[in-house]
């Protein structure tokens, strides 16, 4: 992969909220959704999306601080649950918005782990597919 152009912090913030990046960031977007740390990057984007809402809810929900904290924690758990439930689709959508074909990011991630998957399949076959 050639040198990628990283977005500035403001562009990254907008990217975290779902806006597309200019074409010069195309390779960086692919790197973002295919690097070995892509799940952590997704977690960072989800946190940036959820944190302002969590703070506002904590500040404006009436009641005891522990009640507000538990309400916000429950909301964060639900938000993270849905974010991670659609993590693969979200990463793929970001790659498509950057101009890559549908399924391209997943194929790159799968290719990076092809040897591991092949070893797992061989162990499975050796254990469970014995001719008997």
PDB file of C-alpha atoms in Angstrom:
ATOM      1  CA  UNK A   1       0.000   0.000   0.000  1.00  0.00           C
ATOM      2  CA  UNK A   2       1.404   3.391  -0.870  1.00  0.00           C
ATOM      3  CA  UNK A   3       1.600   6.213   1.623  1.00  0.00           C
ATOM      4  CA  UNK A   4      -1.818   6.984   3.032  1.00  0.00           C
ATOM      5  CA  UNK A   5      -3.002  10.509   3.731  1.00  0.00           C
ATOM      6  CA  UNK A   6      -4.447  10.723   7.224  1.00  0.00           C
ATOM      7  CA  UNK A   7      -7.377  13.066   7.743  1.00  0.00           C
ATOM      8  CA  UNK A   8      -6.975  15.979  10.121  1.00  0.00           C
ATOM      9  CA  UNK A   9      -8.755  15.711  13.497  1.00  0.00           C
ATOM     10  CA  UNK A  10     -11.829  17.648  12.362  1.00  0.00           C
ATOM     11  CA  UNK A  11     -12.237  15.496   9.230  1.00  0.00           C
ATOM     12  CA  UNK A  12     -11.737  12.369  11.347  1.00  0.00           C
ATOM     13  CA  UNK A  13     -14.450  13.563  13.735  1.00  0.00           C
ATOM     14  CA  UNK A  14     -16.836  14.104  10.843  1.00  0.00           C
ATOM     15  CA  UNK A  15     -15.792  10.697   9.433  1.00  0.00           C
ATOM     16  CA  UNK A  16     -16.569   9.113  12.811  1.00  0.00           C
ATOM     17  CA  UNK A  17     -20.087  10.554  12.529  1.00  0.00           C
ATOM     18  CA  UNK A  18     -20.515   9.059   9.063  1.00  0.00           C
ATOM     19  CA  UNK A  19     -19.508  11.686   6.537  1.00  0.00           C
ATOM     20  CA  UNK A  20     -17.342  10.654   3.653  1.00  0.00           C
ATOM     21  CA  UNK A  21     -13.762  11.779   3.215  1.00  0.00           C
ATOM     22  CA  UNK A  22     -12.241  13.388   0.117  1.00  0.00           C
ATOM     23  CA  UNK A  23     -10.735  11.078  -2.501  1.00  0.00           C
ATOM     24  CA  UNK A  24      -7.188  11.742  -1.262  1.00  0.00           C
ATOM     25  CA  UNK A  25      -8.076   9.788   1.916  1.00  0.00           C
ATOM     26  CA  UNK A  26      -9.345   6.740   0.008  1.00  0.00           C
ATOM     27  CA  UNK A  27      -6.397   4.507   0.922  1.00  0.00           C
ATOM     28  CA  UNK A  28      -6.539   5.615   4.553  1.00  0.00           C
ATOM     29  CA  UNK A  29     -10.211   4.606   4.763  1.00  0.00           C
ATOM     30  CA  UNK A  30      -9.359   1.149   3.418  1.00  0.00           C
ATOM     31  CA  UNK A  31      -6.528   0.897   5.936  1.00  0.00           C
ATOM     32  CA  UNK A  32      -8.901   2.048   8.693  1.00  0.00           C
ATOM     33  CA  UNK A  33     -11.378  -0.767   8.037  1.00  0.00           C
ATOM     34  CA  UNK A  34      -8.880  -3.550   7.230  1.00  0.00           C
ATOM     35  CA  UNK A  35      -5.920  -3.059   9.586  1.00  0.00           C
ATOM     36  CA  UNK A  36      -5.555  -5.658  12.361  1.00  0.00           C
ATOM     37  CA  UNK A  37      -6.798  -3.034  14.828  1.00  0.00           C
ATOM     38  CA  UNK A  38      -9.935  -2.234  12.800  1.00  0.00           C
ATOM     39  CA  UNK A  39     -12.220  -3.415  15.606  1.00  0.00           C
ATOM     40  CA  UNK A  40     -10.554  -1.025  18.077  1.00  0.00           C
ATOM     41  CA  UNK A  41     -10.885   1.768  15.536  1.00  0.00           C
ATOM     42  CA  UNK A  42     -14.601   0.968  15.269  1.00  0.00           C
ATOM     43  CA  UNK A  43     -14.804   1.100  19.068  1.00  0.00           C
ATOM     44  CA  UNK A  44     -13.152   4.542  19.023  1.00  0.00           C
ATOM     45  CA  UNK A  45     -15.634   5.822  16.435  1.00  0.00           C
ATOM     46  CA  UNK A  46     -18.568   4.401  18.422  1.00  0.00           C
ATOM     47  CA  UNK A  47     -17.272   6.048  21.578  1.00  0.00           C
ATOM     48  CA  UNK A  48     -16.992   9.415  19.818  1.00  0.00           C
ATOM     49  CA  UNK A  49     -20.579   9.018  18.660  1.00  0.00           C
ATOM     50  CA  UNK A  50     -21.977   7.953  22.039  1.00  0.00           C
ATOM     51  CA  UNK A  51     -19.998  10.122  24.445  1.00  0.00           C
ATOM     52  CA  UNK A  52     -21.656  13.512  23.785  1.00  0.00           C
ATOM     53  CA  UNK A  53     -25.102  11.976  24.156  1.00  0.00           C
ATOM     54  CA  UNK A  54     -24.060  10.231  27.357  1.00  0.00           C
ATOM     55  CA  UNK A  55     -22.717  13.443  28.861  1.00  0.00           C
ATOM     56  CA  UNK A  56     -25.837  15.409  27.918  1.00  0.00           C
ATOM     57  CA  UNK A  57     -28.110  12.735  29.345  1.00  0.00           C
ATOM     58  CA  UNK A  58     -26.155  12.630  32.593  1.00  0.00           C
ATOM     59  CA  UNK A  59     -26.324  16.400  32.928  1.00  0.00           C
ATOM     60  CA  UNK A  60     -30.013  16.794  32.082  1.00  0.00           C
ATOM     61  CA  UNK A  61     -31.652  13.680  33.579  1.00  0.00           C
ATOM     62  CA  UNK A  62     -33.105  14.644  36.950  1.00  0.00           C
ATOM     63  CA  UNK A  63     -32.364  12.541  39.998  1.00  0.00           C
ATOM     64  CA  UNK A  64     -29.579  11.214  42.122  1.00  0.00           C
ATOM     65  CA  UNK A  65     -26.140  11.037  40.494  1.00  0.00           C
ATOM     66  CA  UNK A  66     -25.972   7.240  40.805  1.00  0.00           C
ATOM     67  CA  UNK A  67     -29.377   6.877  39.116  1.00  0.00           C
ATOM     68  CA  UNK A  68     -28.292   9.140  36.261  1.00  0.00           C
ATOM     69  CA  UNK A  69     -24.997   7.251  35.954  1.00  0.00           C
ATOM     70  CA  UNK A  70     -26.787   3.899  35.771  1.00  0.00           C
ATOM     71  CA  UNK A  71     -29.228   5.223  33.184  1.00  0.00           C
ATOM     72  CA  UNK A  72     -26.376   6.531  31.055  1.00  0.00           C
ATOM     73  CA  UNK A  73     -24.428   3.290  31.505  1.00  0.00           C
ATOM     74  CA  UNK A  74     -27.469   1.308  30.344  1.00  0.00           C
ATOM     75  CA  UNK A  75     -27.785   3.536  27.303  1.00  0.00           C
ATOM     76  CA  UNK A  76     -24.076   3.154  26.517  1.00  0.00           C
ATOM     77  CA  UNK A  77     -24.317  -0.621  26.765  1.00  0.00           C
ATOM     78  CA  UNK A  78     -27.227  -0.657  24.329  1.00  0.00           C
ATOM     79  CA  UNK A  79     -25.422   1.757  22.011  1.00  0.00           C
ATOM     80  CA  UNK A  80     -22.258  -0.358  22.014  1.00  0.00           C
ATOM     81  CA  UNK A  81     -24.300  -3.518  21.524  1.00  0.00           C
ATOM     82  CA  UNK A  82     -25.876  -2.186  18.335  1.00  0.00           C
ATOM     83  CA  UNK A  83     -22.631  -0.657  17.172  1.00  0.00           C
ATOM     84  CA  UNK A  84     -20.826  -3.974  17.463  1.00  0.00           C
ATOM     85  CA  UNK A  85     -23.746  -5.938  16.047  1.00  0.00           C
ATOM     86  CA  UNK A  86     -23.334  -3.984  12.802  1.00  0.00           C
ATOM     87  CA  UNK A  87     -19.563  -3.541  12.935  1.00  0.00           C
ATOM     88  CA  UNK A  88     -18.832  -5.504   9.756  1.00  0.00           C
ATOM     89  CA  UNK A  89     -21.564  -3.743   7.801  1.00  0.00           C
ATOM     90  CA  UNK A  90     -20.408  -0.358   9.051  1.00  0.00           C
ATOM     91  CA  UNK A  91     -16.809  -1.020   8.001  1.00  0.00           C
ATOM     92  CA  UNK A  92     -17.942  -2.241   4.605  1.00  0.00           C
ATOM     93  CA  UNK A  93     -20.162   0.812   4.139  1.00  0.00           C
ATOM     94  CA  UNK A  94     -17.236   3.129   4.899  1.00  0.00           C
ATOM     95  CA  UNK A  95     -15.101   1.334   2.292  1.00  0.00           C
ATOM     96  CA  UNK A  96     -17.877   1.537  -0.316  1.00  0.00           C
ATOM     97  CA  UNK A  97     -18.316   5.261   0.371  1.00  0.00           C
ATOM     98  CA  UNK A  98     -14.580   5.665  -0.273  1.00  0.00           C
ATOM     99  CA  UNK A  99     -14.989   4.043  -3.692  1.00  0.00           C
ATOM    100  CA  UNK A 100     -14.125   0.402  -3.076  1.00  0.00           C
ATOM    101  CA  UNK A 101     -16.371  -2.440  -4.273  1.00  0.00           C
ATOM    102  CA  UNK A 102     -18.887  -4.040  -1.944  1.00  0.00           C
ATOM    103  CA  UNK A 103     -17.166  -6.867  -0.086  1.00  0.00           C
ATOM    104  CA  UNK A 104     -13.689  -5.538  -0.786  1.00  0.00           C
ATOM    105  CA  UNK A 105     -12.783  -4.698   2.805  1.00  0.00           C
ATOM    106  CA  UNK A 106     -14.037  -8.043   4.072  1.00  0.00           C
ATOM    107  CA  UNK A 107     -12.040  -9.838   1.381  1.00  0.00           C
ATOM    108  CA  UNK A 108      -8.865  -8.044   2.431  1.00  0.00           C
ATOM    109  CA  UNK A 109      -9.461  -8.907   6.091  1.00  0.00           C
ATOM    110  CA  UNK A 110     -10.217 -12.532   5.161  1.00  0.00           C
ATOM    111  CA  UNK A 111      -7.095 -12.773   3.020  1.00  0.00           C
ATOM    112  CA  UNK A 112      -4.962 -11.615   5.940  1.00  0.00           C
ATOM    113  CA  UNK A 113      -6.207 -14.579   7.998  1.00  0.00           C
ATOM    114  CA  UNK A 114      -6.363 -17.211   5.248  1.00  0.00           C
ATOM    115  CA  UNK A 115      -3.555 -19.330   6.703  1.00  0.00           C
ATOM    116  CA  UNK A 116      -5.136 -19.374  10.166  1.00  0.00           C
ATOM    117  CA  UNK A 117      -8.515 -20.330   8.723  1.00  0.00           C
ATOM    118  CA  UNK A 118      -6.984 -23.097   6.621  1.00  0.00           C
ATOM    119  CA  UNK A 119      -5.242 -24.535   9.714  1.00  0.00           C
ATOM    120  CA  UNK A 120      -8.519 -24.399  11.644  1.00  0.00           C
ATOM    121  CA  UNK A 121     -10.333 -26.188   8.827  1.00  0.00           C
ATOM    122  CA  UNK A 122      -7.629 -28.872   8.701  1.00  0.00           C
ATOM    123  CA  UNK A 123      -7.847 -29.435  12.480  1.00  0.00           C
ATOM    124  CA  UNK A 124     -11.632 -29.609  12.234  1.00  0.00           C
ATOM    125  CA  UNK A 125     -11.482 -32.077   9.355  1.00  0.00           C
ATOM    126  CA  UNK A 126      -8.926 -34.209  11.159  1.00  0.00           C
ATOM    127  CA  UNK A 127     -11.071 -34.394  14.248  1.00  0.00           C
ATOM    128  CA  UNK A 128     -14.619 -34.570  12.914  1.00  0.00           C
ATOM    129  CA  UNK A 129     -14.440 -35.738   9.290  1.00  0.00           C
ATOM    130  CA  UNK A 130     -12.726 -39.057   9.800  1.00  0.00           C
ATOM    131  CA  UNK A 131     -13.742 -41.747   7.347  1.00  0.00           C
ATOM    132  CA  UNK A 132     -15.052 -44.481   9.422  1.00  0.00           C
TER     133      UNK A 132
END
